[in-house]
Each structure stands twice: as structure tokens, then as C-alpha cells.
Amino acid sequence: MRDLLPREAEHMRFIESEAREIARLYGYQEVITPLIEHYELLAAKIGEENRKRMYVFEDLGGRRVALRPEFTASVARLVSTRMMTEPKPIRLFSTGSLYRYDEPQFGRYREFWQANYELIGSSRPEVDAEILSLSNDLLKKTLLEEYYFKVGHVGVLRGILSEEGVSETEQNRVMQMLDKKMWEEALRILKKLASERCLETLRRLFKISGGEWSNIIKEMRTSVEGYEKASSAVENLETILNLTSEAKMNLNVIVEAGFARGLEYYTGMIFEVYVPGMDIALGGGGRYDRLIELFGGEPTPAAGVALGIDRIMLAVRRQHPNWKPPRRGIRVLVLPVNEEVRGKALEVSSRLRERGITVEAEVMGRTVSRALSDASKRGISHVIIVGPKELKEGKVALRDMESKEQKTVTIDEAADILENYAV
Ligand code: HAM
């Protein structure tokens, strides 16, 4: 876990505000769920790897609870208990901190932030396409470049394995290995559980990957011939990708037939976002049609995505080392020339703030010349100098720190000028 200093905190909040803007544009309403939930709920479908990394403890009431490692379980709980009668679709947005006892390394923290979107109540491919589209829109807004979507479909691999009679527990084990790219180990487990035809099909699938997705889909289709569920999963993936093309989303997509994610609730299309040169995902998501039912709700299809704010921040800073969040408004310092006008300077500050202008009051008791040189170092754009002589006429001196121009104006005039800069 780490402290975010002002520059980082500002960047984090900037990405968060862009994420909230995307939620507004796509009609997602925010929900705020607790940081702590029952362990069983969070652990149910999170997958072995993530389950081991949860912060679990017993509270004073003897309940086994954990810090949330993601939002999806909490949102599914909320929908299955309190929102079941809401008209569908339900679009929900969440943002905040999550906790996983990951090994600390580049871009891997134990406390991190996500912008999370869930679209609940429809199994149609428009849903999957919308999740890809809003992820793409958010990444564009953060000024990230050259990112790409790695896309797969859980229904292809699980379809084959269930037709082979491999139990769900064993399927989960295999999927965990594939998530870690341990192809050979996965095949070794399956040797005892599935037919030679199945192993051959999987070997072929693990090699299929590429950016020309219509060709990749063709290869996948021929590879899974005879496996009914897997074939319809390939069709579903093709329909989703076709929709993204028809909608001119211009997604940079790499389809990987053997792609799996560690979370166990996925049932359909899955994806992760990457940038070249960074081998950690900036975001991930997919379709999960059975989670809400598992938590006691009616069968309710859904899909969603979580974008990792910390990692987006890292990637943007790598691509644009000098990037600063766009400043909203200006920075004004109100500076009394002596002790006698201190109170008056505070009053002037308040009057400017009432007009919506960001004002910092001088609190260090510095001389005017020291305060001015300090102000330019700190990026103050304007200084209002409050002196007894000008005050007698109800005026102050307004100094533009960049042009070094100074003029004597009334407080209202100063506010008018500064207000113009502020928008
Ligand atoms: P996830 O892939 O576990 O998916 O996490 C999503 C993103 O959170 C990752 O791609 C990454 O950017 C960020 N993240 C995860 N762990 C860390 C960490 N230790 N340090 C920094 N960033 C991290 C989910 O959480 C699913 N709930 C996504 C979802 C929503 N699926 C459907 N709806």
C-alpha cells in the first residue's frame, strides 16, 4: 500500500472523474458498496489465486469478513437482494479502493483503485460490445495511446471441457493454469480426464492468436468442429466483434483462443487491456451470466469491466512523462502588504471565493518581494496585493505573474477579470 502525493492523487482523481463522466455518458448510475463484506460472498467465484490473496479477518461479532478484492461480487449481491424488481437493463458504476495481497512489483499494489461498470439483465451481444466501447472511450480520455484489447471466450474452452465430462472444479483448475499461461500443465491435468481428441483440439486452440480477427475466428471455428457449445461460443464472439466493427469503434483487438481469466464467474466473452512494453493488464472484464443467480437472485445475464486506475496512471506517465492533468481555473494568492491589513486580506479572499475563484491566503508573514518570488515558484498565476493606500479607495493591486503586469482595480473588477480566466 502506498501514499499518493498531490501530483499522483490529482492524476488518480482526474482518471476517476473521467470514469465518472463515461458513466454519465453511457447511463450508468453509481452505487457505493461497503469495503468489507462476508468472506464467503467475496470468495465464492473469485478463483483460487485471488482467494489466497484476500485480506480476511474475524470482526468483533465473530463474523469472517474480508476487504473487497473487486466490485463485481458486491454489485451482484446488491442486485440479487435489493434490485431484483428494477426494470432491466440495470447499469451500475462503482469506483474506490480494492485490496489484494499481491506480491509488490511494478504496477502491482496491495491497495489499488478501479473504475467498475456492470451492465445487468441482457444476454445480447450489444451488451458485450457496449462494455468494450465504454472501456475504449475511457482509455482514450486518459490520453493513453497504443493500447489493445486481448479478447477470448470462456465458452470455447469450458464448452469443450464440459462436453468431455470434466467437472467444474477441474475446469476451474485448468482455467487458473491457462490464466498463468501454463499450457503444458493444463494439458497434463487433462490427460487423465479428457479424450485424445480434446487434447488435440486444445493444443490447436492454444496456438491460435492474432489481430486479423476474422481469420482467427475462422481457425477457431474449424478447430472446435463437433463440439457444439464451443462452436456456438465462437459464433457469439464473432457476432460481438462484428458489432464493434459495424459501430466503427476502431478497437485494436487481438483474439486469443486459449485466453482465460483467473476469476471464475465468467461464462462468455472475456477481455483484458494492455499497452506495449507493460505486461500487466490495465483492465479486464467479461460476461458472467450465472453470478446473480448464485447469490440468490433470479437467473440474470450480465457483463462488466474494471479498469485499473493505478495502472492507467503508470502507463500514461510512461507514454507522456511530462503530462499534467489539465488545470481547471487559475491560482490566486491574496497578499497583505503589512500586519495592519491582514484581516482585510482575509476578507478579500472570502469575497473572491464567493465568486468561485480559487484563492490561497498568504499565511507565512513574508515581505511582498519574498512572497512574490515564492508565488512564482509555486505556480501562482495571479496575486492580489492588499495595501492600506489602495484600500482607502476600495481598491487592490492585481498582478499577473506571467506578464508581470499590475493594475489597481476594485475587488469586484478583480473578481470579473479573474472569473474570465477561470472558465
Ligand atoms: P481483474 O482483472 O481482477 O478484474 O481486475 C481488473 C483490473 O484491476 C486489472 O486489469 C488491473 O488493472 C487492476 N488490478 C488488479 N489487481 C491489481 C493490483 N494488485 N494492483 C494494481 N492494479 C490491479 C476484476 O476485478 C473484475 N471484477 C472485472 C469485472 C467487472 N468483470 C466483470 N465486471
Coordinates of N, CA and C in Angstrom, one line a residue, residues 1-2 12 50 68-71 95-102 107-114 306-311:
M1 N 0.9 -1.2 0.0 CA 0.0 0.0 0.0 C 0.9 1.2 0.0
R2 N 0.4 2.3 -0.5 CA 1.3 3.5 -0.6 C 0.5 4.8 -0.4
M12 N -4.8 10.5 -10.2 CA -5.8 9.5 -9.8 C -7.2 10.0 -9.9
N50 N -6.8 -15.5 -6.5 CA -7.3 -14.3 -5.9 C -7.8 -14.6 -4.4
R68 N -12.7 -6.0 0.3 CA -13.1 -6.4 -1.1 C -11.9 -6.4 -2.0
P69 N -11.8 -7.5 -2.8 CA -10.7 -7.5 -3.8 C -11.2 -7.1 -5.1
E70 N -12.5 -6.9 -5.3 CA -13.1 -6.4 -6.5 C -14.5 -5.9 -6.2
F71 N -15.2 -5.3 -7.2 CA -16.5 -4.8 -7.0 C -17.6 -5.8 -7.5
T95 N -16.6 3.1 -8.0 CA -15.2 3.4 -8.0 C -14.7 3.5 -6.6
G96 N -13.4 3.1 -6.4 CA -12.9 3.1 -5.0 C -11.7 2.2 -4.9
S97 N -11.3 1.9 -3.6 CA -10.1 1.1 -3.4 C -10.4 -0.3 -3.2
L98 N -9.5 -1.2 -3.6 CA -9.7 -2.6 -3.5 C -8.4 -3.2 -2.9
Y99 N -8.4 -4.4 -2.3 CA -7.3 -4.9 -1.6 C -7.0 -6.3 -2.0
R100 N -5.8 -6.6 -2.4 CA -5.3 -7.9 -2.7 C -3.9 -8.0 -2.2
Y101 N -3.6 -9.2 -1.5 CA -2.2 -9.4 -1.0 C -1.3 -9.9 -2.2
D102 N -1.2 -9.0 -3.2 CA -0.3 -9.4 -4.4 C 1.1 -9.2 -4.0
G107 N 3.5 -1.9 -10.8 CA 2.1 -1.9 -11.1 C 1.2 -2.9 -10.4
R108 N 1.8 -3.5 -9.4 CA 1.0 -4.5 -8.6 C 1.0 -4.0 -7.1
Y109 N -0.1 -3.5 -6.7 CA -0.2 -3.0 -5.3 C -1.1 -3.8 -4.5
R110 N -1.0 -3.5 -3.2 CA -2.0 -4.3 -2.3 C -3.2 -3.4 -2.1
E111 N -3.1 -2.1 -2.3 CA -4.3 -1.3 -2.3 C -4.3 -0.6 -3.7
F112 N -5.4 -0.7 -4.4 CA -5.4 -0.1 -5.7 C -6.8 0.3 -6.0
W113 N -7.0 1.1 -7.1 CA -8.3 1.7 -7.4 C -8.8 1.2 -8.8
Q114 N -10.1 1.0 -8.8 CA -10.7 0.6 -10.1 C -11.9 1.5 -10.5
A306 N -13.6 -3.8 -15.2 CA -13.0 -2.9 -14.2 C -11.7 -2.4 -14.8
L307 N -11.5 -1.1 -14.9 CA -10.3 -0.5 -15.4 C -9.4 -0.1 -14.2
G308 N -8.2 -0.5 -14.2 CA -7.3 -0.3 -13.1 C -6.7 1.1 -13.1
I309 N -7.2 2.0 -12.2 CA -6.8 3.4 -12.3 C -5.3 3.6 -12.1
D310 N -4.7 2.8 -11.1 CA -3.3 3.0 -10.8 C -2.4 2.6 -12.1
R311 N -2.8 1.5 -12.7 CA -2.0 1.1 -13.9 C -2.2 2.0 -15.1

